[in-house]
């Protein structure tokens, strides 16, 4: 599967953005999907993800209550709605997919358990 992330940009503190991740080649139902981010000088970190079934969502503590992960299987697209953005949310955001056999649930927040990555989209939050 090929993943294409988009929707990043420059926004002021408190603003909102919606990121999209379009999958080509296969349908989203076949994958466990997630979002990660990497800020300058920092390691990649988990943001949000779906469970293997897609019925459960997971969030990093730093974005819980502000970000919402969703998906439209008919469009093979995953979204990340980001509200109440803060300067510390500034990073390159990546979407990722884990293919069967899926990693165990405890690995959902680990980037190493994902097999495919999009190219990333830059999100910059100004103070």
Coordinates of C-alpha atoms in Angstrom, one line a residue:
X1 CA 0.0 0.0 0.0
X2 CA 1.1 3.6 -0.7
X3 CA 0.2 6.3 1.8
X4 CA -0.1 10.0 1.0
X5 CA -0.4 12.4 3.9
X6 CA -1.7 16.0 3.3
X7 CA -3.4 18.8 5.1
X8 CA -0.5 20.3 7.0
X9 CA 0.2 24.0 7.2
X10 CA 0.8 27.0 9.4
X11 CA -1.8 27.8 12.1
X12 CA -2.0 30.0 15.1
X13 CA -2.2 28.7 18.7
X14 CA -5.7 27.5 19.4
X15 CA -6.4 26.8 15.7
X16 CA -7.4 23.7 13.9
X17 CA -6.2 21.5 11.1
X18 CA -7.4 18.3 9.5
X19 CA -4.8 15.9 8.2
X20 CA -5.6 13.3 5.6
X21 CA -3.9 10.1 4.7
X22 CA -5.0 8.5 1.4
X23 CA -4.1 4.9 0.8
X24 CA -3.7 3.5 -2.7
X25 CA -3.4 0.0 -3.8
X26 CA -5.3 -1.6 -1.0
X27 CA -8.3 -0.8 1.2
X28 CA -7.9 0.6 4.7
X29 CA -9.8 -2.3 6.2
X30 CA -6.8 -4.5 5.6
X31 CA -4.5 -2.5 7.8
X32 CA -4.1 -1.2 11.3
X33 CA -3.6 2.5 10.9
X34 CA -1.9 5.2 12.9
X35 CA -0.4 8.7 13.1
X36 CA 3.0 9.7 14.4
X37 CA 4.9 12.9 14.5
X38 CA 8.5 14.1 14.7
X39 CA 9.5 17.5 15.9
X40 CA 12.9 19.0 15.0
X41 CA 15.6 17.5 17.1
X42 CA 13.3 14.9 18.7
X43 CA 12.5 11.3 18.1
X44 CA 9.3 10.2 16.3
X45 CA 6.4 9.8 18.7
X46 CA 3.0 8.2 18.7
X47 CA 0.0 10.4 18.2
X48 CA -3.1 8.3 17.6
X49 CA -4.1 4.9 16.1
X50 CA -6.8 2.4 15.5
X51 CA -6.9 -1.0 16.9
X52 CA -6.6 -4.0 14.6
X53 CA -10.4 -4.2 14.2
X54 CA -10.7 -0.4 13.8
X55 CA -13.2 -0.3 16.6
X56 CA -11.0 1.2 19.3
X57 CA -8.9 4.3 19.1
X58 CA -5.7 5.2 21.1
X59 CA -4.2 8.6 21.7
X60 CA -1.1 10.0 23.2
X61 CA -1.7 11.7 26.5
X62 CA -0.5 15.0 25.0
X63 CA -3.2 15.1 22.4
X64 CA -6.1 13.3 24.2
X65 CA -9.2 15.4 24.0
X66 CA -7.8 17.7 21.3
X67 CA -7.1 15.3 18.4
X68 CA -9.5 12.8 16.8
X69 CA -8.6 10.0 14.5
X70 CA -11.1 8.8 12.0
X71 CA -11.3 6.9 8.8
X72 CA -13.5 6.6 5.7
X73 CA -13.0 3.1 4.3
X74 CA -15.1 3.9 1.2
X75 CA -12.5 6.6 0.4
X76 CA -9.5 4.6 1.7
X77 CA -8.6 7.7 3.7
X78 CA -7.7 8.2 7.3
X79 CA -8.0 11.6 9.1
X80 CA -6.6 13.4 12.1
X81 CA -8.7 16.3 13.3
X82 CA -6.5 18.5 15.4
X83 CA -8.1 21.2 17.5
X84 CA -6.8 23.6 20.1
X85 CA -3.3 23.4 18.6
X86 CA -0.3 24.3 20.6
X87 CA 3.2 25.3 19.5
X88 CA 4.5 22.0 20.9
X89 CA 2.3 20.3 18.3
X90 CA 4.7 21.6 15.6
X91 CA 6.1 18.6 13.8
X92 CA 6.1 16.6 10.7
X93 CA 3.1 14.3 10.9
X94 CA 3.3 10.8 9.3
X95 CA 0.6 8.2 8.7
X96 CA 1.4 4.6 9.0
X97 CA -0.1 1.2 8.3
X98 CA 0.5 -2.2 9.8
X99 CA -0.3 -5.2 7.6
X100 CA -1.2 -8.7 8.7
X101 CA 0.0 -10.5 10.7
X102 CA -0.6 -7.6 12.9
X103 CA 1.6 -6.7 15.8
X104 CA 0.2 -7.3 19.3
X105 CA -2.0 -4.6 20.8
X106 CA 0.7 -3.5 23.2
X107 CA 2.8 -2.5 20.2
X108 CA 0.1 -0.1 18.8
X109 CA 2.0 2.9 20.0
X110 CA 5.4 1.7 18.6
X111 CA 6.4 3.0 15.2
X112 CA 8.5 -0.2 14.7
X113 CA 5.3 -2.2 14.4
X114 CA 4.1 -0.4 11.3
X115 CA 5.2 -1.6 7.9
X116 CA 4.2 1.3 5.6
X117 CA 4.7 5.1 6.0
X118 CA 3.5 8.2 4.2
X119 CA 5.9 10.9 3.3
X120 CA 4.8 13.3 6.1
X121 CA 3.1 16.6 6.2
X122 CA 4.4 19.7 8.1
X123 CA 2.3 21.2 10.8
X124 CA 3.5 24.5 12.3
X125 CA 1.8 26.2 15.2
X126 CA 2.8 29.8 15.8
X127 CA 2.6 31.3 19.3

